[in-house]
mmCIF file of C-alpha atoms in Angstrom:
data_model
loop_
_atom_site.group_PDB
_atom_site.id
_atom_site.type_symbol
_atom_site.label_atom_id
_atom_site.label_comp_id
_atom_site.label_asym_id
_atom_site.label_seq_id
_atom_site.Cartn_x
_atom_site.Cartn_y
_atom_site.Cartn_z
ATOM 1 C CA MET A 611 -10.638 3.950 7.845
ATOM 2 C CA PHE A 612 -13.677 5.902 9.012
ATOM 3 C CA HIS A 613 -11.977 6.747 12.309
ATOM 4 C CA TYR A 614 -8.963 8.336 10.599
ATOM 5 C CA ASP A 615 -10.675 9.962 7.600
ATOM 6 C CA THR A 616 -14.318 10.759 8.380
ATOM 7 C CA LYS A 617 -14.702 13.250 5.521
ATOM 8 C CA TYR A 618 -13.465 10.949 2.739
ATOM 9 C CA ASN A 619 -16.462 9.496 0.898
ATOM 10 C CA TYR A 620 -14.903 6.055 0.290
ATOM 11 C CA GLN A 621 -13.576 5.577 3.797
ATOM 12 C CA THR A 622 -15.175 2.171 4.355
ATOM 13 C CA GLY A 623 -13.243 0.528 1.505
ATOM 14 C CA TYR A 624 -14.804 -1.839 -0.982
ATOM 15 C CA THR A 625 -14.176 -5.103 -2.781
ATOM 16 C CA ARG A 626 -16.940 -6.612 -4.890
ATOM 17 C CA GLU A 627 -17.622 -10.310 -4.432
ATOM 18 C CA VAL A 628 -17.330 -11.315 -8.096
ATOM 19 C CA ASN A 629 -13.899 -9.674 -8.265
ATOM 20 C CA LEU A 630 -12.702 -11.105 -4.957
ATOM 21 C CA ARG A 631 -13.762 -14.676 -5.745
ATOM 22 C CA ARG A 632 -11.995 -14.636 -9.119
ATOM 23 C CA MET A 633 -8.812 -13.220 -7.604
ATOM 24 C CA ILE A 634 -8.845 -15.851 -4.859
ATOM 25 C CA ASP A 635 -8.979 -18.526 -7.575
ATOM 26 C CA LEU A 636 -5.997 -16.916 -9.303
ATOM 27 C CA VAL A 637 -3.851 -16.434 -6.196
ATOM 28 C CA ARG A 638 -4.355 -20.073 -5.196
ATOM 29 C CA GLU A 639 -2.897 -21.432 -8.420
ATOM 30 C CA ASP A 640 0.199 -23.578 -7.876
ATOM 31 C CA ASN A 641 2.673 -21.260 -9.576
ATOM 32 C CA VAL A 642 1.741 -18.102 -7.649
ATOM 33 C CA SER A 643 4.168 -16.975 -4.960
ATOM 34 C CA THR A 644 4.443 -13.186 -5.502
ATOM 35 C CA TYR A 645 1.435 -10.868 -5.561
ATOM 36 C CA CYS A 646 1.869 -7.244 -6.702
ATOM 37 C CA GLU A 647 -0.746 -4.559 -6.144
ATOM 38 C CA ILE A 648 -0.920 -0.946 -7.272
ATOM 39 C CA GLY A 649 -3.329 1.032 -5.101
ATOM 40 C CA MET A 650 -3.866 -0.305 -1.573
ATOM 41 C CA ASN A 651 -6.608 2.000 -0.241
ATOM 42 C CA GLY A 652 -8.014 0.084 2.756
ATOM 43 C CA GLY A 653 -5.899 -3.017 2.288
ATOM 44 C CA HIS A 654 -8.856 -5.333 1.715
ATOM 45 C CA SER A 655 -7.563 -6.909 -1.501
ATOM 46 C CA VAL A 656 -4.029 -7.568 -0.312
ATOM 47 C CA ALA A 657 -5.297 -9.003 2.981
ATOM 48 C CA ALA A 658 -7.621 -11.329 1.066
ATOM 49 C CA MET A 659 -4.776 -12.544 -1.153
ATOM 50 C CA LEU A 660 -2.474 -13.190 1.817
ATOM 51 C CA GLU A 661 -5.240 -15.041 3.643
ATOM 52 C CA ALA A 662 -6.166 -17.104 0.574
ATOM 53 C CA ASN A 663 -2.632 -18.387 -0.035
ATOM 54 C CA PRO A 664 -0.169 -18.686 2.892
ATOM 55 C CA ARG A 665 2.726 -19.189 0.423
ATOM 56 C CA VAL A 666 2.276 -15.754 -1.141
ATOM 57 C CA THR A 667 4.368 -12.655 -0.496
ATOM 58 C CA ALA A 668 2.796 -9.290 -1.374
ATOM 59 C CA HIS A 669 4.411 -6.150 -2.751
ATOM 60 C CA VAL A 670 2.095 -3.144 -2.596
ATOM 61 C CA PHE A 671 2.719 0.188 -4.314
ATOM 62 C CA ASP A 672 0.711 3.055 -2.827
ATOM 63 C CA THR A 673 0.911 6.839 -2.501
ATOM 64 C CA MET A 674 -0.110 6.669 1.185
ATOM 65 C CA GLN A 675 -2.185 9.813 0.675
ATOM 66 C CA PHE A 676 -4.970 9.178 3.175
ATOM 67 C CA ASN A 677 -5.006 9.671 6.935
ATOM 68 C CA TYR A 678 -5.801 5.978 7.332
ATOM 69 C CA SER A 679 -2.997 4.724 5.051
ATOM 70 C CA ARG A 680 -0.279 4.457 7.725
ATOM 71 C CA PRO A 681 -2.500 2.741 10.343
ATOM 72 C CA ILE A 682 -3.555 0.198 7.700
ATOM 73 C CA VAL A 683 0.069 -0.514 6.777
ATOM 74 C CA ASP A 684 0.856 -0.953 10.469
ATOM 75 C CA ILE A 685 -1.945 -3.509 10.874
ATOM 76 C CA LEU A 686 -0.931 -5.448 7.767
ATOM 77 C CA SER A 687 2.750 -5.399 8.761
ATOM 78 C CA VAL A 688 2.029 -6.718 12.248
ATOM 79 C CA HIS A 689 -0.357 -9.395 11.016
ATOM 80 C CA TYR A 690 1.568 -10.664 7.966
ATOM 81 C CA GLY A 691 5.151 -9.758 8.874
ATOM 82 C CA SER A 692 7.694 -10.416 6.124
ATOM 83 C CA ARG A 693 4.956 -11.527 3.714
ATOM 84 C CA PHE A 694 3.785 -7.909 3.315
ATOM 85 C CA HIS A 695 5.944 -5.194 1.730
ATOM 86 C CA ILE A 696 4.842 -1.616 1.158
ATOM 87 C CA HIS A 697 6.506 0.658 -1.433
ATOM 88 C CA MET A 698 5.477 4.230 -0.676
ATOM 89 C CA GLY A 699 5.176 6.903 -3.333
ATOM 90 C CA LYS A 700 3.920 7.215 -6.882
ATOM 91 C CA SER A 701 3.845 3.830 -8.575
ATOM 92 C CA GLN A 702 5.298 5.299 -11.773
ATOM 93 C CA LYS A 703 8.580 5.614 -9.809
ATOM 94 C CA THR A 704 8.376 2.959 -7.089
ATOM 95 C CA VAL A 705 7.603 0.041 -9.432
ATOM 96 C CA ARG A 706 10.615 0.866 -11.610
ATOM 97 C CA ALA A 707 12.850 1.186 -8.555
ATOM 98 C CA TRP A 708 11.669 -2.152 -7.148
ATOM 99 C CA HIS A 709 12.177 -3.860 -10.492
ATOM 100 C CA LYS A 710 15.775 -2.607 -10.739
ATOM 101 C CA GLN A 711 16.659 -3.701 -7.210
ATOM 102 C CA ASN A 712 14.790 -6.993 -7.040
ATOM 103 C CA SER A 713 14.974 -10.251 -8.945
ATOM 104 C CA SER A 714 11.431 -11.299 -7.983
ATOM 105 C CA LYS A 715 8.694 -11.337 -10.591
ATOM 106 C CA CYS A 716 4.969 -10.775 -10.110
ATOM 107 C CA ASP A 717 2.796 -13.851 -10.611
ATOM 108 C CA LEU A 718 -0.493 -12.079 -9.929
ATOM 109 C CA ILE A 719 -0.837 -8.333 -10.512
ATOM 110 C CA TYR A 720 -3.729 -6.147 -9.367
ATOM 111 C CA MET A 721 -3.960 -2.672 -10.871
ATOM 112 C CA ASP A 722 -6.239 -0.312 -8.967
ATOM 113 C CA GLY A 723 -4.194 2.844 -8.548
ATOM 114 C CA ASP A 724 -4.053 5.816 -10.904
ATOM 115 C CA HIS A 725 -7.365 6.532 -12.665
ATOM 116 C CA THR A 726 -5.979 8.998 -15.208
ATOM 117 C CA ASP A 727 -4.108 8.496 -18.483
ATOM 118 C CA ALA A 728 -0.937 8.211 -16.365
ATOM 119 C CA VAL A 729 -1.974 4.607 -15.665
ATOM 120 C CA MET A 730 -0.246 3.786 -18.966
ATOM 121 C CA HIS A 731 3.034 4.054 -17.024
ATOM 122 C CA ASP A 732 1.750 1.409 -14.612
ATOM 123 C CA PHE A 733 0.921 -0.921 -17.491
ATOM 124 C CA LYS A 734 4.390 -0.519 -18.993
ATOM 125 C CA ASN A 735 6.222 -0.822 -15.675
ATOM 126 C CA MET A 736 4.295 -3.851 -14.447
ATOM 127 C CA GLN A 737 4.783 -5.512 -17.818
ATOM 128 C CA LYS A 738 8.508 -5.612 -17.038
ATOM 129 C CA CYS A 739 7.850 -7.059 -13.576
ATOM 130 C CA ALA A 740 5.557 -9.884 -14.719
ATOM 131 C CA SER A 741 6.601 -13.521 -14.454
ATOM 132 C CA TYR A 742 6.292 -15.897 -17.387
ATOM 133 C CA HIS A 743 3.052 -17.421 -16.082
ATOM 134 C CA HIS A 744 1.527 -14.228 -14.619
ATOM 135 C CA ARG A 745 -1.992 -12.838 -14.717
ATOM 136 C CA VAL A 746 -2.949 -9.169 -14.415
ATOM 137 C CA VAL A 747 -6.270 -7.922 -13.045
ATOM 138 C CA VAL A 748 -7.357 -4.416 -14.081
ATOM 139 C CA ASP A 749 -10.037 -2.804 -11.925
ATOM 140 C CA ASP A 750 -12.484 -0.053 -12.897
ATOM 141 C CA ILE A 751 -12.463 -0.706 -16.638
ATOM 142 C CA GLN A 752 -15.479 1.607 -16.953
ATOM 143 C CA MET A 753 -13.100 4.500 -16.217
ATOM 144 C CA ARG A 754 -9.740 5.611 -17.642
ATOM 145 C CA PRO A 755 -7.989 2.335 -16.704
ATOM 146 C CA GLY A 756 -10.278 0.576 -19.166
ATOM 147 C CA VAL A 757 -9.574 3.094 -21.926
ATOM 148 C CA VAL A 758 -5.824 2.819 -21.371
ATOM 149 C CA MET A 759 -6.070 -0.978 -21.194
ATOM 150 C CA LYS A 760 -7.653 -0.961 -24.644
ATOM 151 C CA GLN A 761 -4.884 1.313 -25.943
ATOM 152 C CA PHE A 762 -2.282 -1.024 -24.460
ATOM 153 C CA GLN A 763 -3.968 -3.948 -26.220
ATOM 154 C CA GLU A 764 -3.791 -2.075 -29.510
ATOM 155 C CA MET A 765 -0.078 -1.524 -28.877
ATOM 156 C CA GLN A 766 0.152 -5.311 -28.484
ATOM 157 C CA GLY A 767 1.261 -4.846 -24.888
ATOM 158 C CA MET A 768 -1.312 -7.192 -23.379
ATOM 159 C CA ARG A 769 -4.026 -9.696 -24.146
ATOM 160 C CA VAL A 770 -7.374 -9.632 -22.320
ATOM 161 C CA ILE A 771 -8.464 -13.136 -21.342
ATOM 162 C CA GLU A 772 -11.593 -12.423 -19.313
ATOM 163 C CA LYS A 773 -13.800 -9.373 -19.028
ATOM 164 C CA TYR A 774 -16.462 -8.775 -16.385
ATOM 165 C CA GLY A 775 -18.840 -5.925 -17.160
ATOM 166 C CA PRO A 776 -18.895 -3.057 -17.019
ATOM 167 C CA PHE A 777 -22.007 -3.795 -15.006
ATOM 168 C CA SER A 778 -24.778 -1.256 -14.479
ATOM 169 C CA PRO A 779 -25.290 0.217 -10.988
ATOM 170 C CA ASN A 780 -28.330 -2.031 -10.575
ATOM 171 C CA ALA A 781 -26.592 -5.315 -11.445
ATOM 172 C CA LYS A 782 -26.286 -7.980 -8.749
ATOM 173 C CA GLU A 783 -22.546 -8.214 -9.507
ATOM 174 C CA ASN A 784 -22.176 -4.522 -8.674
ATOM 175 C CA PRO A 785 -23.866 -3.611 -5.382
ATOM 176 C CA CYS A 786 -23.686 -0.002 -4.266
ATOM 177 C CA MET A 787 -20.744 1.070 -2.137
ATOM 178 C CA ARG A 788 -21.256 2.383 1.379
ATOM 179 C CA GLY A 789 -20.139 6.008 1.403
ATOM 180 C CA ALA A 790 -19.812 8.618 4.117
ATOM 181 C CA ARG A 791 -22.663 10.606 2.565
ATOM 182 C CA GLY A 792 -24.858 7.708 1.515
ATOM 183 C CA PRO A 793 -24.727 4.866 -1.038
ATOM 184 C CA ILE A 794 -22.449 5.230 -4.062
ATOM 185 C CA CYS A 795 -23.931 3.501 -7.104
ATOM 186 C CA ILE A 796 -21.805 3.619 -10.257
ATOM 187 C CA PRO A 797 -21.110 1.388 -13.283
ATOM 188 C CA TRP A 798 -18.147 -0.934 -12.705
ATOM 189 C CA GLY A 799 -16.175 -3.770 -14.242
ATOM 190 C CA PHE A 800 -12.808 -5.503 -14.281
ATOM 191 C CA ALA A 801 -10.706 -7.555 -16.650
ATOM 192 C CA ILE A 802 -8.085 -10.293 -16.450
ATOM 193 C CA GLY A 803 -5.271 -10.558 -18.950
ATOM 194 C CA GLU A 804 -1.618 -11.171 -19.548
ATOM 195 C CA PHE A 805 1.183 -8.913 -20.704
ATOM 196 C CA MET A 806 2.850 -9.641 -24.002
ATOM 197 C CA GLU A 807 6.536 -9.184 -24.800
ATOM 198 C CA SER A 808 7.815 -5.858 -23.500
ATOM 199 C CA ILE A 809 7.253 -2.930 -25.843
ATOM 200 C CA GLY A 810 9.644 -0.625 -23.973
#
């Protein structure tokens, strides 16, 4: 990532341990065979899920906006072969297209893409793609994804089962990120839930 995008401040990628350990527990559950992720960045999360459960196939929806995006896809494709599928473009369109063309359902969903109010489209689209026994993990609930998640709850679109944080920048669960221009220390948290019956 650093080699291809030296000026981007988050070019080392980042996955916090508390988040990764909980997702590994989820992806290893017996009924999980399809993992869906919005927002690939450096590919750390999807690689961890594919390593944690050899039965899992991953569908990743990403804008491919960084100079390192294509090299990362190439590495993941070579290493995981037919278990890794990339859907390039804005998730608001690519998730809908995949859902229309595919009978598969997402057993574990990771939402870490759009950080504006437009993430509501991701909630609604992934709701339609979720399997009966699914779980959805929402990252960065201290930002707009958390605000929209709460709105989606109020619309009775999902139920939050577990909530972690938001943790302060000094919390042991939230170590500072390594950035191109020095450490990045921000509040952070994530939540785990399930979608309710589709609200359209």
